Coordinates of C-alpha atoms in Angstrom, one line a residue:
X19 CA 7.2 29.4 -25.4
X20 CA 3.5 27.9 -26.4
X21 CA 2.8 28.3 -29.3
X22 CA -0.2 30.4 -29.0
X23 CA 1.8 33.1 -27.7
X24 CA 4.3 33.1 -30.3
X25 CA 1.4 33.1 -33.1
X26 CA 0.0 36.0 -31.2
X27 CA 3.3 37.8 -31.2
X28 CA 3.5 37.4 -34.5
X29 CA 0.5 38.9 -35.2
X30 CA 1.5 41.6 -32.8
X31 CA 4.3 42.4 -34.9
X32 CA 3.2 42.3 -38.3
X33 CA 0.4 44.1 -37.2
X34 CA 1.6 47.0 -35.8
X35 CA 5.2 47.2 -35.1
X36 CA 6.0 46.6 -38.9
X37 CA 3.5 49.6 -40.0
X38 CA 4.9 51.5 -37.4
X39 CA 8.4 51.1 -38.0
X40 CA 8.0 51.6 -41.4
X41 CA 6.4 54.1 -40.8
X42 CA 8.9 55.8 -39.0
X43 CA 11.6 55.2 -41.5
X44 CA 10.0 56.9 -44.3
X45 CA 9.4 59.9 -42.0
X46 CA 12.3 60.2 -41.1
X47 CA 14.0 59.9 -44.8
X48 CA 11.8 63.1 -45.8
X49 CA 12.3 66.4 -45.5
X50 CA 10.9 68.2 -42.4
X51 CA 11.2 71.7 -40.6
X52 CA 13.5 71.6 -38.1
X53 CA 11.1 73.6 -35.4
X54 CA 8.0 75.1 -35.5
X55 CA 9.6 78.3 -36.0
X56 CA 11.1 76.8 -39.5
X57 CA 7.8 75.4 -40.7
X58 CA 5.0 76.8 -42.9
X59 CA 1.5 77.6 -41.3
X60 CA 0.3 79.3 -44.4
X61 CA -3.6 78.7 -45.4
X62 CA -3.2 75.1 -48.2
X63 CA -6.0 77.6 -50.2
X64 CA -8.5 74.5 -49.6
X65 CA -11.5 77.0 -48.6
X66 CA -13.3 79.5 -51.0
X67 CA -13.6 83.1 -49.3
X68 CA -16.0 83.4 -47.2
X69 CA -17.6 86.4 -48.7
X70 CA -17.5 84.2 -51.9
X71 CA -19.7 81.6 -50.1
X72 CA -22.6 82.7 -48.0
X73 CA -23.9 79.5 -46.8
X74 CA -23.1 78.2 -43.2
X75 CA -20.3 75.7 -43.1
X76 CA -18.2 73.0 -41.1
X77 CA -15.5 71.6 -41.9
X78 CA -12.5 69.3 -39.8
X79 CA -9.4 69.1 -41.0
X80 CA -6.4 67.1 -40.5
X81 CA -2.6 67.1 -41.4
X82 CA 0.4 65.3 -40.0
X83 CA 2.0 66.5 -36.8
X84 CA 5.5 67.4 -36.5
X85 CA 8.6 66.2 -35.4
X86 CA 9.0 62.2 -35.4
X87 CA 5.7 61.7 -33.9
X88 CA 4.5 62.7 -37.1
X89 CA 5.2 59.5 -38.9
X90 CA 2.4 58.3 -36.7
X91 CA 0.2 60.8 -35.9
X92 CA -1.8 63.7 -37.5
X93 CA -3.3 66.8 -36.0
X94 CA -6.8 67.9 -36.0
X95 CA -9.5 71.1 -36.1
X96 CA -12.8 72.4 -36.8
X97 CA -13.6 75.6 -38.7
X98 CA -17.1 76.6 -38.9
X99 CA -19.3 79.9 -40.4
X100 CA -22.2 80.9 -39.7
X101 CA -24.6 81.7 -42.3
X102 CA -23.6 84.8 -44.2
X103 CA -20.2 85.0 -41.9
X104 CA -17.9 87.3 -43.2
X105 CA -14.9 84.9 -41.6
X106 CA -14.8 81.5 -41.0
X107 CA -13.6 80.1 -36.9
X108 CA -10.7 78.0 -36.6
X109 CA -11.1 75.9 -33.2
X110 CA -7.8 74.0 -32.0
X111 CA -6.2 72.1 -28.8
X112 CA -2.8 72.6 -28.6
X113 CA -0.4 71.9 -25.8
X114 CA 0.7 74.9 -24.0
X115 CA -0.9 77.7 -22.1
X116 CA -4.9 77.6 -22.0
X117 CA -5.0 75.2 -24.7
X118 CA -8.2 75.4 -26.5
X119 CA -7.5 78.2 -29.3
X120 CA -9.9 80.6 -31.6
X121 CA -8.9 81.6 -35.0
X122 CA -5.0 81.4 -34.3
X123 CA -4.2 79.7 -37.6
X124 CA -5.7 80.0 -40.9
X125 CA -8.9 77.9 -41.1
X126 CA -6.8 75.6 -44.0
X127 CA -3.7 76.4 -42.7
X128 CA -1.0 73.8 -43.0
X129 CA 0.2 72.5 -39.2
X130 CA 4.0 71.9 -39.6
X131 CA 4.5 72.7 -42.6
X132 CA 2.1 69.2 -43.4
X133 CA -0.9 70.0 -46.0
X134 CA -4.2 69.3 -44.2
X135 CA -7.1 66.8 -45.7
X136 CA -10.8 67.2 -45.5
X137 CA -12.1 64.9 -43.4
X138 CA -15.6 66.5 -42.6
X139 CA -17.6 68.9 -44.8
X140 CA -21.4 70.3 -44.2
X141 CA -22.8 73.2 -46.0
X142 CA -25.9 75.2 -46.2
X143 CA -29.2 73.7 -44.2
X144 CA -27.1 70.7 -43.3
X145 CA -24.2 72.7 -41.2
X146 CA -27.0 75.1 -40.2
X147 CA -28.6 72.3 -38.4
X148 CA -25.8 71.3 -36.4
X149 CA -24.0 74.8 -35.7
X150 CA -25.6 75.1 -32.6
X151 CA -24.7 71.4 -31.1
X152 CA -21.2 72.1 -32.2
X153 CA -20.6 75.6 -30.2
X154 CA -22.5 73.7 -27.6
X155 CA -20.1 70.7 -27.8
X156 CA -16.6 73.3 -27.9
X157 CA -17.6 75.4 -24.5
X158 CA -18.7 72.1 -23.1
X159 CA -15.5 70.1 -23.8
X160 CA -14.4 69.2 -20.0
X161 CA -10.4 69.6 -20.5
X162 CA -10.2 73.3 -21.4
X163 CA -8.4 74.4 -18.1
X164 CA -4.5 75.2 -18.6
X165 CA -2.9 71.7 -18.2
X166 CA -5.6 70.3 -19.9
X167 CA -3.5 68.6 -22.5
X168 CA -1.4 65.2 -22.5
X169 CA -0.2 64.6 -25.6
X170 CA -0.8 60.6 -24.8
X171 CA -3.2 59.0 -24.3
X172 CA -5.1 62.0 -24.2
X173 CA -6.6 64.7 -23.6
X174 CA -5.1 66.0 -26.9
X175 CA -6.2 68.0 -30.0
X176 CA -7.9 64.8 -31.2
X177 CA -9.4 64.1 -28.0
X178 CA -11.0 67.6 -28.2
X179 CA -12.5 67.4 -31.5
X180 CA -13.5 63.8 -31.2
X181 CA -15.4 64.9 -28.2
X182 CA -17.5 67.5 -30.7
X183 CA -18.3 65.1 -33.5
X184 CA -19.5 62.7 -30.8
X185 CA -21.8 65.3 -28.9
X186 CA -23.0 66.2 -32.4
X187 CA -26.3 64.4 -33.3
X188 CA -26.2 63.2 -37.0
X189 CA -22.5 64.1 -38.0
X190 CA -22.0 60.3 -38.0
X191 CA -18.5 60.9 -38.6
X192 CA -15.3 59.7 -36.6
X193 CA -11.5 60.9 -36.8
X194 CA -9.4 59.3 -38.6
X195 CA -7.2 56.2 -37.3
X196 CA -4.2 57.7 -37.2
X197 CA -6.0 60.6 -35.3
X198 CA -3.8 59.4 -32.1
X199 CA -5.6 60.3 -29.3
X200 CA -9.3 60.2 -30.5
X201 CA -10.4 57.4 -28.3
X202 CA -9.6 58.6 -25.2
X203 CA -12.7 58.8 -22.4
X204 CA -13.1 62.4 -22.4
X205 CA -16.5 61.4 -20.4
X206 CA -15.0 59.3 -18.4
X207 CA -16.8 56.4 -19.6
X208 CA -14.4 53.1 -20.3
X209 CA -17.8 51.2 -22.5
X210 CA -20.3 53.5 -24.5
X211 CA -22.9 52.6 -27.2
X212 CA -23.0 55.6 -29.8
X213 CA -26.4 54.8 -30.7
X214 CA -25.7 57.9 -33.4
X215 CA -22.9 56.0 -35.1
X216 CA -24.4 52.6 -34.2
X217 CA -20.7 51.4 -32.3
X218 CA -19.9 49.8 -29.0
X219 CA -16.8 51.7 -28.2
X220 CA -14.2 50.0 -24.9
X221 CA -11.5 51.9 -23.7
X222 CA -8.2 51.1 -21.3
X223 CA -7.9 54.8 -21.1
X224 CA -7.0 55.4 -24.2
X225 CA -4.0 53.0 -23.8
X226 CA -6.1 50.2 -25.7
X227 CA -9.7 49.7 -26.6
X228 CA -12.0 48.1 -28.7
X229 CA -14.5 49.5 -31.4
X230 CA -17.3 47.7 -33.0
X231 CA -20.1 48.8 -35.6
X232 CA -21.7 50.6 -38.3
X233 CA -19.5 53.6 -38.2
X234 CA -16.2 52.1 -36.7
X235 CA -16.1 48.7 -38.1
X236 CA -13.6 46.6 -36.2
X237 CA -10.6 48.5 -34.8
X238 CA -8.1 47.2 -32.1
X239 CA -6.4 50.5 -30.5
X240 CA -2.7 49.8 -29.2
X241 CA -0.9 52.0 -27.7
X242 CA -2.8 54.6 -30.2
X243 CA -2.1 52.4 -33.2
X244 CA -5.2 51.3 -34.3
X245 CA -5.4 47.9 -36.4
X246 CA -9.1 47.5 -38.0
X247 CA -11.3 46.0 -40.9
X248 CA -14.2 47.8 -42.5
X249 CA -16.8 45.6 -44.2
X250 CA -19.4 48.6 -45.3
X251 CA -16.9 50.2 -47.2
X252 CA -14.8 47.4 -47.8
X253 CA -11.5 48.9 -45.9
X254 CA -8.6 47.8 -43.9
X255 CA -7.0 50.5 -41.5
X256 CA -3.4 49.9 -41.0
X257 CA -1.2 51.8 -38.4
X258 CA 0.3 54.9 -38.5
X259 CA -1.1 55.2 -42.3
X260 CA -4.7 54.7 -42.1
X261 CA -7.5 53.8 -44.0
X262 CA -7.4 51.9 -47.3
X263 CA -10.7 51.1 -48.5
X264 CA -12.4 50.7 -52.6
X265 CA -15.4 53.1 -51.7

């Protein structure tokens, strides 16, 4: 074998099949529900009540899947209010029947019995701004139909909200690494400049791609485990745990 493609195997493996596998094994030493009927979907009490805060919001949220694919993957929303709401919106992709789903969870509700994290948070004149674009983005999102889901590559949940934060102008803010799913072409387009997020993003359809830039860094997408180095925040993303970084 030349050597080239051993050293490149090698990097293959340490790379991502050891952070996966590891992964995996730690998953699968904890202590999970056994179904979805067994696990807790009760709110994580991350959000004030809405009567309690009167400003318009956005939030996305994300929390570990379940089952096994959970070592590697996590789950995502979006949960908005309007100013002076008197209840916030939940907006989820799930995988069965019409898929896209309004307010059927509690906004910081835990997804298999997993605790969810913040990982996008706008309040007052700054969600205000871009509450419109985002209910624009959600009835415009192209894989809505029933059998609009494929858990991978994608279309999935993280397909679906990845497709809002992109068609939002000035969010600036990707999902997560381990957001499996998130860089499938919901436009159909395999090479795209975000000139919002300042990134050149290439796609295999989902199966592999390439992201480079302000926002992304340098990610290598695998099979959904992405592999990447972020200079501006001085970060290295590793697969199937995500993103380690001193800022």
């Amino acid at each position: 074998m030349p050597r080239v493609l051993k050293l490149a195997l090698l990097l293959l493996g340490l790379v991502y099949l050891l952070p996966a596998a590891l992964a995996v094994a730690l998953w699968t030493a904890g202590n999970h529900p056994a179904s979805w009927r067994d696990a807790d979907w009760t709110s994580a009490r991350l959000l004030p009540a809405p009567q309690a805060d009167r400003e318009a919001a956005l939030y996305v949220f994300a929390a570990r899947t379940g089952g096994l694919k959970g070592a590697l993957s996590e789950h995502s929303w979006i949960v908005v209010k309007e100013k002076g709401g008197a209840a916030y919106e939940r907006w989820d992709k799930v995988g069965w029947g019409m898929p896209i789903r309004r307010n059927a969870y509690p906004p910081d509700g835990r997804w298999y019995s997993n605790p969810p994290r913040l990982v996008l948070e706008r309040h007052g004149p700054a969600a205000e701004a871009v509450l419109p674009a985002v209910r624009e983005a959600l009835a415009s999102y192209p894989y809505a139909m029933a059998g609009g889901y494929h858990i991978f590559p994608g279309p999935n949940s993280n397909t679906f909200v990845e497709y809002v934060l992109r068609h939002v102008p000035g969010l600036r803010t990707a999902l997560p690494p381990v957001a499996v799913g998130r860089d499938y072409p919901s436009d159909g387009r395999l090479a795209v400049f975000d000139r919002d997020r300042g990134d050149l993003r290439l796609s295999l359809f989902g199966f592999a791609g390439l992201s480079l830039g302000r926002t992304a860094g340098v990610e290598i997408n695998l099979l959904g485990l992405v592999a990447g180095l972020d200079p501006w925040r001085l970060a290295v993303k590793v697969p199937a745990f995500g993103t380690f970084g001193l800022r």
